[in-house]
mmCIF file of C-alpha atoms in Angstrom:
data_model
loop_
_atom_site.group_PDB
_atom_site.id
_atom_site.type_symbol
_atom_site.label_atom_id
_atom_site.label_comp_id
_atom_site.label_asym_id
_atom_site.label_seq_id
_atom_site.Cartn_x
_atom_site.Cartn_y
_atom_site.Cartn_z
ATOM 1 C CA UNK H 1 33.428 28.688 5.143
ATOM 2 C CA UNK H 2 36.429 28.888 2.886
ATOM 3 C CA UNK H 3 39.431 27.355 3.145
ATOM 4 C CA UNK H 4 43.129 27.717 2.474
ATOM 5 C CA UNK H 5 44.786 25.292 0.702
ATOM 6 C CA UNK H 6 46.093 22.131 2.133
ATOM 7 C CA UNK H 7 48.350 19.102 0.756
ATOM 8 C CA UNK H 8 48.140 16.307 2.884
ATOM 9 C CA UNK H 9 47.184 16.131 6.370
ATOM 10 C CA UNK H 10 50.331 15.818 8.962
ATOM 11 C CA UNK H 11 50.236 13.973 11.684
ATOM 12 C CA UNK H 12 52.428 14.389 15.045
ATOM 13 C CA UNK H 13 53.394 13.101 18.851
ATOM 14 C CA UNK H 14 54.619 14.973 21.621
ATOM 15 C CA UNK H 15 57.705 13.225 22.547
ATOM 16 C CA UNK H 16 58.551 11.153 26.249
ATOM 17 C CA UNK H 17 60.038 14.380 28.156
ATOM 18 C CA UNK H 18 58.672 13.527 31.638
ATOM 19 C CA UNK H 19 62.107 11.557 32.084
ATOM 20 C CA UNK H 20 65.365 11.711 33.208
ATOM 21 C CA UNK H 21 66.844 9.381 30.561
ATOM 22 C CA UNK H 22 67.474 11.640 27.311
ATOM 23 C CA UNK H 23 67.215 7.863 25.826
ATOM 24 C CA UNK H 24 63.987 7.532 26.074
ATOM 25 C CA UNK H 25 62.648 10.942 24.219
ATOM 26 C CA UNK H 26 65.235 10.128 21.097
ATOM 27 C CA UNK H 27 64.146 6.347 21.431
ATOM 28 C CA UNK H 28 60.634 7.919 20.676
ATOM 29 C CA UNK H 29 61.582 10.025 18.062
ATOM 30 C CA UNK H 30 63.498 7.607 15.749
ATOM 31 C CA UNK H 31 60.351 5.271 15.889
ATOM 32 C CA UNK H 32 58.276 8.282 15.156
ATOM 33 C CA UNK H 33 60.085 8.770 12.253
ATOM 34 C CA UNK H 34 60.487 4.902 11.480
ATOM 35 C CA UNK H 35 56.674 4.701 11.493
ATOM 36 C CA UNK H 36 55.964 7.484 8.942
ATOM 37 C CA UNK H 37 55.031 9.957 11.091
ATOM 38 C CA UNK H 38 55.261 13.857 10.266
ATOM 39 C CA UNK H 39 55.963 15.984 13.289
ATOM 40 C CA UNK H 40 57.695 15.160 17.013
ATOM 41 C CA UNK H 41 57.453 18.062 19.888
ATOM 42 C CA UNK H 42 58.365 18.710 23.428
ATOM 43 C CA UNK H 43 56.746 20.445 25.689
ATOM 44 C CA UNK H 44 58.600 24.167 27.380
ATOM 45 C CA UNK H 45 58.186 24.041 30.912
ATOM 46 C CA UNK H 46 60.994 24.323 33.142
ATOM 47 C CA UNK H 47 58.716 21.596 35.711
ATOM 48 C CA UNK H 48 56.346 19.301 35.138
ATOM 49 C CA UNK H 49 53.200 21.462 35.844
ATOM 50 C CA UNK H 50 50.518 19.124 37.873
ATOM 51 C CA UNK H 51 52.766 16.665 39.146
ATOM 52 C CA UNK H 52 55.437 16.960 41.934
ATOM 53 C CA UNK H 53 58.370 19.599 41.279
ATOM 54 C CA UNK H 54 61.442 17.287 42.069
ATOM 55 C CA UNK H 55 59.500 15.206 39.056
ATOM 56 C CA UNK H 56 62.189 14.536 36.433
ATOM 57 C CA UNK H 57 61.911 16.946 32.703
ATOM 58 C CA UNK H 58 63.999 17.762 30.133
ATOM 59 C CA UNK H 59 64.385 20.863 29.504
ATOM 60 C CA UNK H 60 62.732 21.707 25.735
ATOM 61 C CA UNK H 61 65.598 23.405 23.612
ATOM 62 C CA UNK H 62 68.792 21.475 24.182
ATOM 63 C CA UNK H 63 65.925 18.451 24.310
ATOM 64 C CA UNK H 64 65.236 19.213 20.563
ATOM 65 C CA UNK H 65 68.892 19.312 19.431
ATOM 66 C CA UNK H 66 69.288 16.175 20.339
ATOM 67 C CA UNK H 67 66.748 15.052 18.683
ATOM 68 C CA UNK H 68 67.615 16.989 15.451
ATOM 69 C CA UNK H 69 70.871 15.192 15.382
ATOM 70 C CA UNK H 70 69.410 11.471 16.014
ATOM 71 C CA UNK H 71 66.604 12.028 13.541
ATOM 72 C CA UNK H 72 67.266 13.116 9.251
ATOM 73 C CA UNK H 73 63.490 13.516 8.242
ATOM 74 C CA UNK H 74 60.647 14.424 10.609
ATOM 75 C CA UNK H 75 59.697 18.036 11.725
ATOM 76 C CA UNK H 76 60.796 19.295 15.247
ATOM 77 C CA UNK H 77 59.039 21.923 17.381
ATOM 78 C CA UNK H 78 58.254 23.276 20.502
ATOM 79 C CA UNK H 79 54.520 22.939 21.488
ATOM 80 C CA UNK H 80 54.404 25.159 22.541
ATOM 81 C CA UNK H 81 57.497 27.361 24.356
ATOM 82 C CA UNK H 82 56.737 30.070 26.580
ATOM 83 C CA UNK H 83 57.870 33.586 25.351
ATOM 84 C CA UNK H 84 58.635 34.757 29.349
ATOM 85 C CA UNK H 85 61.030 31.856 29.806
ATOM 86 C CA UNK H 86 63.984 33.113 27.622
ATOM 87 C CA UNK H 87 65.194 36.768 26.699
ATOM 88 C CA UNK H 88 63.257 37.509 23.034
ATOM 89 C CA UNK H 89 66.703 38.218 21.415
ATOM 90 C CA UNK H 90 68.284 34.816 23.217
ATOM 91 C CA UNK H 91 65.173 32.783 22.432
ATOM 92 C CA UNK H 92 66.118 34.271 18.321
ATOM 93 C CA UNK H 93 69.279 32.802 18.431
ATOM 94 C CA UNK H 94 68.185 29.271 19.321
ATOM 95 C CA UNK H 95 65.647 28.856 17.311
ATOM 96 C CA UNK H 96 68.097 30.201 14.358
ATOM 97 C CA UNK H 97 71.012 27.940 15.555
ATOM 98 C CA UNK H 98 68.434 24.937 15.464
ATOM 99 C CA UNK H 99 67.309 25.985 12.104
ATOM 100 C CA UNK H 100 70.519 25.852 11.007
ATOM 101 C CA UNK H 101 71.085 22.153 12.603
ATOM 102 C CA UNK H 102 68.235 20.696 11.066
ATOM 103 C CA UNK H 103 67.783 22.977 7.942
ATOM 104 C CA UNK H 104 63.873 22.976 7.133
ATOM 105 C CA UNK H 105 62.679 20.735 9.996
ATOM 106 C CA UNK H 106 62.321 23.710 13.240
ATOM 107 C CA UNK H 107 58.787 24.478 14.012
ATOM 108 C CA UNK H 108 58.576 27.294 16.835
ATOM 109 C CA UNK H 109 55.619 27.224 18.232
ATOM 110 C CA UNK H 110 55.308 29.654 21.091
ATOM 111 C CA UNK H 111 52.663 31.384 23.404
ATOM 112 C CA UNK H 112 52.760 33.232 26.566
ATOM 113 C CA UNK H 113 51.428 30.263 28.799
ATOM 114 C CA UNK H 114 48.240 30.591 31.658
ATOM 115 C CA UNK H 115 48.058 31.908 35.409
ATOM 116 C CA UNK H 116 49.271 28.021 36.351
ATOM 117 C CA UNK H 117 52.653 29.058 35.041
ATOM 118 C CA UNK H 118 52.868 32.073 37.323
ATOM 119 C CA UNK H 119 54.299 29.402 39.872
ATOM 120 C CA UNK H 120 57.044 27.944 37.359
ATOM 121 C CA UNK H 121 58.203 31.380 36.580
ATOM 122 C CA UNK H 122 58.345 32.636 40.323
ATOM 123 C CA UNK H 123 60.221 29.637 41.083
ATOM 124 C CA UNK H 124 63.281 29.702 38.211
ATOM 125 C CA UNK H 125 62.862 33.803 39.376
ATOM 126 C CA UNK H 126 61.738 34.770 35.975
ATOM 127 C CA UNK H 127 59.396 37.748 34.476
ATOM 128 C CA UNK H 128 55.430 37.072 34.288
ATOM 129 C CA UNK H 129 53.275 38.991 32.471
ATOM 130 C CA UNK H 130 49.882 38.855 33.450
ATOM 131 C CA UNK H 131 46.999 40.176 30.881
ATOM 132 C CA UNK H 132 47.063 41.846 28.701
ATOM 133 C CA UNK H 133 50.555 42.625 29.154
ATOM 134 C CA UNK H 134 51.362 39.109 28.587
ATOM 135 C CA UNK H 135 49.963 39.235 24.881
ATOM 136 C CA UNK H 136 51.963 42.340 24.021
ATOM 137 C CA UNK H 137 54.861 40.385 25.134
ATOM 138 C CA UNK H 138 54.124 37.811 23.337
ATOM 139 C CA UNK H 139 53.457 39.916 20.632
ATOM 140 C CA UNK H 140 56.820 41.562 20.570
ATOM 141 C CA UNK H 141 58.621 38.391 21.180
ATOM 142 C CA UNK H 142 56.798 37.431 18.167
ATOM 143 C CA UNK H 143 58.045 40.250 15.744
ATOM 144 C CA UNK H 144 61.775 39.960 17.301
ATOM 145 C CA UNK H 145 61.669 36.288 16.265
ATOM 146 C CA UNK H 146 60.621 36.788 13.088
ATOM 147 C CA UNK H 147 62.468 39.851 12.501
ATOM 148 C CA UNK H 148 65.909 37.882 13.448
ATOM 149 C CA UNK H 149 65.074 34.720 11.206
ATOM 150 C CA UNK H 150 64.251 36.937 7.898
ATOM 151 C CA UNK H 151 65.728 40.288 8.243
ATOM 152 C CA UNK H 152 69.893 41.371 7.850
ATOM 153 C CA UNK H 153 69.563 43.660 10.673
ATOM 154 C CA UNK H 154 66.803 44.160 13.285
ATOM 155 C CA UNK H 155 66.425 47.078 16.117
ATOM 156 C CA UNK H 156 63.256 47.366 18.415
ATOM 157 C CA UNK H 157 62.213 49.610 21.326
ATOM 158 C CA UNK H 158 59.740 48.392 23.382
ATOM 159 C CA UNK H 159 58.552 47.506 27.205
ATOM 160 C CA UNK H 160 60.119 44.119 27.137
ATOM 161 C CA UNK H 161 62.992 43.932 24.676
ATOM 162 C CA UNK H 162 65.978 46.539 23.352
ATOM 163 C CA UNK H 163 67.451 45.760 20.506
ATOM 164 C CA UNK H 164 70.042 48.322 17.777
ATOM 165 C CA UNK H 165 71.086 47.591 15.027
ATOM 166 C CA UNK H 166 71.660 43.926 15.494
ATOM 167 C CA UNK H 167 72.847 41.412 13.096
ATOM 168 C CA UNK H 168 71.125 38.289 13.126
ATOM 169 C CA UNK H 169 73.526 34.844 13.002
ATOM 170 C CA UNK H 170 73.249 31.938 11.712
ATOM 171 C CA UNK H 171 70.818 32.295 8.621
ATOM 172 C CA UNK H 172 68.868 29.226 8.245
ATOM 173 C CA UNK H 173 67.384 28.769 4.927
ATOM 174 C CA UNK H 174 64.579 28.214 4.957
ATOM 175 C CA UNK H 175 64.050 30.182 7.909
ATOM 176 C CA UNK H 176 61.753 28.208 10.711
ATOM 177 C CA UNK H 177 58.078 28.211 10.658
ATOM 178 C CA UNK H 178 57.070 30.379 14.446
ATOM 179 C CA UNK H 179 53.397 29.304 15.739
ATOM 180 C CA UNK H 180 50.991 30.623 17.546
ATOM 181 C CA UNK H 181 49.715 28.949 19.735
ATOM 182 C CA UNK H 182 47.479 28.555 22.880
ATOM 183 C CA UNK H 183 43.934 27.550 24.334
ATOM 184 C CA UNK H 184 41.847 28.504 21.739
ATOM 185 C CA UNK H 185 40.137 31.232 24.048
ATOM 186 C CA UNK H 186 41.560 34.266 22.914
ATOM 187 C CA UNK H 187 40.796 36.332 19.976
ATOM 188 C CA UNK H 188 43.947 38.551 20.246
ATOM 189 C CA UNK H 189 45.999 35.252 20.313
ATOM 190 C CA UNK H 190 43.982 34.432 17.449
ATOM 191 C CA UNK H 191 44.334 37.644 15.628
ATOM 192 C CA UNK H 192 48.348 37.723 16.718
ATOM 193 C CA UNK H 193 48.722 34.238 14.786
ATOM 194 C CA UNK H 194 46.877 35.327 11.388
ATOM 195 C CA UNK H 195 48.710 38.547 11.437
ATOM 196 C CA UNK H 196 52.501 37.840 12.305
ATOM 197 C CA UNK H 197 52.766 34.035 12.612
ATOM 198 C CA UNK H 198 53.518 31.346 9.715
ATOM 199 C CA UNK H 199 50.917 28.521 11.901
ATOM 200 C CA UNK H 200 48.377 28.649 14.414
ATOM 201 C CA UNK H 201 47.845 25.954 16.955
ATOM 202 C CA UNK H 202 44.714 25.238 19.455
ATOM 203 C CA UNK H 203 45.416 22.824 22.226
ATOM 204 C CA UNK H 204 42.234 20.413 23.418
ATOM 205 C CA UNK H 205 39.712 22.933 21.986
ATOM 206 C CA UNK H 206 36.438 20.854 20.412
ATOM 207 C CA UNK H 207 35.961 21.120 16.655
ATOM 208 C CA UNK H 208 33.371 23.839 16.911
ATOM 209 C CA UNK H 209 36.147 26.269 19.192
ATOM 210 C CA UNK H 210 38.572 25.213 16.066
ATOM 211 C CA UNK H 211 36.386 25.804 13.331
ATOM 212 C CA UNK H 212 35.387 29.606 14.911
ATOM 213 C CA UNK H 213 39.304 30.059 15.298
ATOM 214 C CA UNK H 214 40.175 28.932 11.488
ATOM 215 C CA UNK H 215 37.719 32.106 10.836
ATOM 216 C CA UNK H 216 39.455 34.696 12.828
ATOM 217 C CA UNK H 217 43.103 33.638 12.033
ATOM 218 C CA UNK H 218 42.006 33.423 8.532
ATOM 219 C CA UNK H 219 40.902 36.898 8.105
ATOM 220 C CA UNK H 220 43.629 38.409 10.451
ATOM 221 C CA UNK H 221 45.595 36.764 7.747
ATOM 222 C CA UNK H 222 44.629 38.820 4.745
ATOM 223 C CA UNK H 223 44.802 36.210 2.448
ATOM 224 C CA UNK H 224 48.594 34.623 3.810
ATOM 225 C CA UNK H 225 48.484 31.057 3.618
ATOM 226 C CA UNK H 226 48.609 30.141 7.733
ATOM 227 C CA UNK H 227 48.959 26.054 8.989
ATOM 228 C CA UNK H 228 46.128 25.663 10.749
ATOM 229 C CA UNK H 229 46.874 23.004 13.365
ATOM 230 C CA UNK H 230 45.201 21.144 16.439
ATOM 231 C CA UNK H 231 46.603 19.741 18.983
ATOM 232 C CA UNK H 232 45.301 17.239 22.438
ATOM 233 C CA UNK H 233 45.685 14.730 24.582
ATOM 234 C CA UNK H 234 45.109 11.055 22.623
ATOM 235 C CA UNK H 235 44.212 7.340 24.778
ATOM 236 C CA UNK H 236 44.695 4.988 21.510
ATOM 237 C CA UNK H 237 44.167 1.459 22.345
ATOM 238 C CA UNK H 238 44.046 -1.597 20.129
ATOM 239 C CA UNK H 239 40.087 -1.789 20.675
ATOM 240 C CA UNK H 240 37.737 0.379 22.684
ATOM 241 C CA UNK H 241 38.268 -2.070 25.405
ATOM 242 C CA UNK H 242 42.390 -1.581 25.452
ATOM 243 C CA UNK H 243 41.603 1.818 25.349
ATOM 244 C CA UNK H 244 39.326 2.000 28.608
ATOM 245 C CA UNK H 245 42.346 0.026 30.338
ATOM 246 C CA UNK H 246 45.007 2.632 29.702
ATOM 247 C CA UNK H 247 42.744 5.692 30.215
ATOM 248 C CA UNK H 248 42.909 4.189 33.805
ATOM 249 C CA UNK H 249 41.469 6.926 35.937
ATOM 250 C CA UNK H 250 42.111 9.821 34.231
ATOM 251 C CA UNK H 251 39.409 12.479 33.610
ATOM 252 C CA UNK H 252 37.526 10.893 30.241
ATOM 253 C CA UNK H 253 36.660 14.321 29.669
ATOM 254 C CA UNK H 254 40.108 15.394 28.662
ATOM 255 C CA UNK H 255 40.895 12.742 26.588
ATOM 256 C CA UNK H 256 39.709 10.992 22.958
ATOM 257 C CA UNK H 257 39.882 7.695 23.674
ATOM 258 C CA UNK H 258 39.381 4.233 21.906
ATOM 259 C CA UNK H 259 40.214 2.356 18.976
ATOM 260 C CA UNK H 260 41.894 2.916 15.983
ATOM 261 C CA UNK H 261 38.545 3.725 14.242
ATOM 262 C CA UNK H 262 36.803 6.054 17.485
ATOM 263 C CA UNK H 263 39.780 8.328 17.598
ATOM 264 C CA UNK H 264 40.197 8.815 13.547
ATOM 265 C CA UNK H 265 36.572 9.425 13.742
ATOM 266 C CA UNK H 266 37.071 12.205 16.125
ATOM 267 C CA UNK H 267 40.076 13.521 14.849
ATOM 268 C CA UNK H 268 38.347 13.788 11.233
ATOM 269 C CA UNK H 269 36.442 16.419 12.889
ATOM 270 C CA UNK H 270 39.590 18.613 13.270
ATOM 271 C CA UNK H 271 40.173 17.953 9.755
ATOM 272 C CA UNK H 272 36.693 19.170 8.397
ATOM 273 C CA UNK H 273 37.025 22.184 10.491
ATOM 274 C CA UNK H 274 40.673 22.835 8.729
ATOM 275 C CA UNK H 275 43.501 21.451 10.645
ATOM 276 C CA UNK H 276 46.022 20.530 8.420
ATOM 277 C CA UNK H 277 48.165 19.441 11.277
ATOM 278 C CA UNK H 278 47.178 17.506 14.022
ATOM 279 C CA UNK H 279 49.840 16.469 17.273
ATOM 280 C CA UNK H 280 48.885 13.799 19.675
ATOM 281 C CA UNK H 281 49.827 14.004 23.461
ATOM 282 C CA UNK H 282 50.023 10.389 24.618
ATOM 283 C CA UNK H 283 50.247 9.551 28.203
ATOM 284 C CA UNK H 284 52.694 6.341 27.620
ATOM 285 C CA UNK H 285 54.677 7.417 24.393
ATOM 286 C CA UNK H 286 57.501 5.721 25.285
ATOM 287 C CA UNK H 287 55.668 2.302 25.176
ATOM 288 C CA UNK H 288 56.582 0.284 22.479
ATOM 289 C CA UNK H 289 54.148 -0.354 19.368
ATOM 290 C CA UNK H 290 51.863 2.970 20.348
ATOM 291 C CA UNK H 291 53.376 4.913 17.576
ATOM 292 C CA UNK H 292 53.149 2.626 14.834
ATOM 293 C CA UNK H 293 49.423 1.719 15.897
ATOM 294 C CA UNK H 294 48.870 5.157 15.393
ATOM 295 C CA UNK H 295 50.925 5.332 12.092
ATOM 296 C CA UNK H 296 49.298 1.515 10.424
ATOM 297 C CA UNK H 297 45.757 2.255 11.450
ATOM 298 C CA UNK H 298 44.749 5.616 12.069
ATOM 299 C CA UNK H 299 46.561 8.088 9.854
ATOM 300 C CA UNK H 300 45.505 6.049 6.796
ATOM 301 C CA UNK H 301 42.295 6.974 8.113
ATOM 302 C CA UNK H 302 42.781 10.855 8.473
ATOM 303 C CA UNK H 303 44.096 11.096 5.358
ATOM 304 C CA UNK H 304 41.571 9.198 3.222
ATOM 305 C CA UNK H 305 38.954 11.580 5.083
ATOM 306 C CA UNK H 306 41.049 14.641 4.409
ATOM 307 C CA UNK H 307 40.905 13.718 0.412
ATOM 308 C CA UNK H 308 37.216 13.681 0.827
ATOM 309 C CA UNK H 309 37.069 16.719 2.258
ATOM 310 C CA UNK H 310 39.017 19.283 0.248
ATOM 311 C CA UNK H 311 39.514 23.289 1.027
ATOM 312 C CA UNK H 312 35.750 24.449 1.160
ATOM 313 C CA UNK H 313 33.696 21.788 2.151
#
């Protein structure tokens, strides 16, 4: 299988959101950065989804600004935010008024969620979409967002937004990458990415349900150079031992978990298959020294194996 080209591999953490202390996501960014890292993110969900609903969570957007302004180097995104939980042409402006905060650093990755977030919607008495209504939102949310960031004025008639000769403000230059992202199951997502995106992203897929979605996205593409990017839930410990500890009793089967050496092993697969971005989900990111574990003895790793493996092995 061919593939694009690709630099270096990146390497990023979702960031401590599950809190009510601001201080402890931009804590977690700054040593992100400190430690080398390429990439911090924040979940979009207006709850914590799985745990109880009073649960503290800050809220993605005005999350990221924050961090924009404590941080001068690493990327910032959204991993990924939900296209029903904002109006398209409201969603446009943030992401260009973040752009234009931290000029060359926004990621937007977006998607249109799952049936779980039904619940989340109902509750903040929001739109859902179910399928396949909610791709062609997500579609047109898509094109509005892109059409805003890169065009001088943008107009659009459909189901979900309406839009006349409206001129976009600020203009970030560059303009921000937009994702696509989502479970890895769906072709049209797939198709949707290669087609109108800049990035495609896969959340806990296995390297096989990667690999088969670097094919589709890459011919939906038509030859556009799209980041291919991966992105799941990480238990790094300082041995496999450490490791066993802090996966506690979570489900193993959602989780790569070990040492240094087992989880660059199994991230490595991600790389062969193409990711050329990978983002960690760590269940205690706040904890001090779990970044720059991840930075001093794994990403060394990663990219050593990503120089062995160049576009089309």
């Amino acid at each position: 299988m061919s593939r694009q080209a690709r630099p270096q591999i990146k390497i990023g953490v979702l960031l401590p959101q599950f809190t009510g202390d601001a201080n402890d996501l931009v804590d977690g960014a700054r040593r992100a950065e400190a430690a080398g890292l390429d990439s911090v993110w924040v979940f979009d969900h207006l709850w914590p989804l799985g745990a109880r609903k009073d649960a503290p969570i800050l809220e993605a957007w005005t999350s990221l600004a924050f961090v924009a302004a404590a941080t001068e180097r690493v990327s910032i995104g959204t991993l990924v935010t939900r296209s029903s939980l904002r109006h398209p042409v409201v969603l446009a402006k943030m992401a260009a008024t973040l752009g234009a905060i931290a000029p060359g650093r926004l990621i937007v990755g977006i998607g249109s969620g799952d049936s779980k977030s039904r619940r989340e919607n109902d509750a903040f008495g929001l739109p859902y979409w179910e399928p396949p209504d909610g791709l062609a939102q997500l579609a047109s949310t898509v094109g509005l967002l892109r059409d805003y960031l890169h065009r001088d004025e943008i107009s659009i008639e459909d189901p979900f937004s309406s839009v006349s000769a409206l001129r976009p403000s600020p203009r970030p230059e560059p303009p921000p990458a937009v994702w696509v992202g989502g479970s890895g199951s769906s072709p049209g997502l797939m198709r949707l990415a290669g087609e109108a995106a800049d990035g495609y992203n896969a959340w806990a897929v296995s390297p096989d349900r990667f690999g088969t979605a670097v094919a589709i996205v890459t011919e939906a593409a038509g030859g556009r150079t799209i980041e291919m990017t991966w992105a799941g839930e990480v238990v790094l410990g300082s041995d496999d031992a450490d490791a066993r500890r802090r996966l506690g009793n979570r489900d193993p089967a959602r989780y790569i978990a070990g040492s240094p050496a087992v989880v660059a092993e199994a991230l490595g697969a991600y790389v062969r298959a193409g990711a050329g971005h990978l983002i960690l989900s760590l269940p205690t990111p706040a904890e001090p020294g779990l970044y720059e574990l991840l930075a001093a003895e794994v990403v060394p790793v990663l990219r050593a194996g990503f120089a062995r493996y160049p576009p089309g092995v």
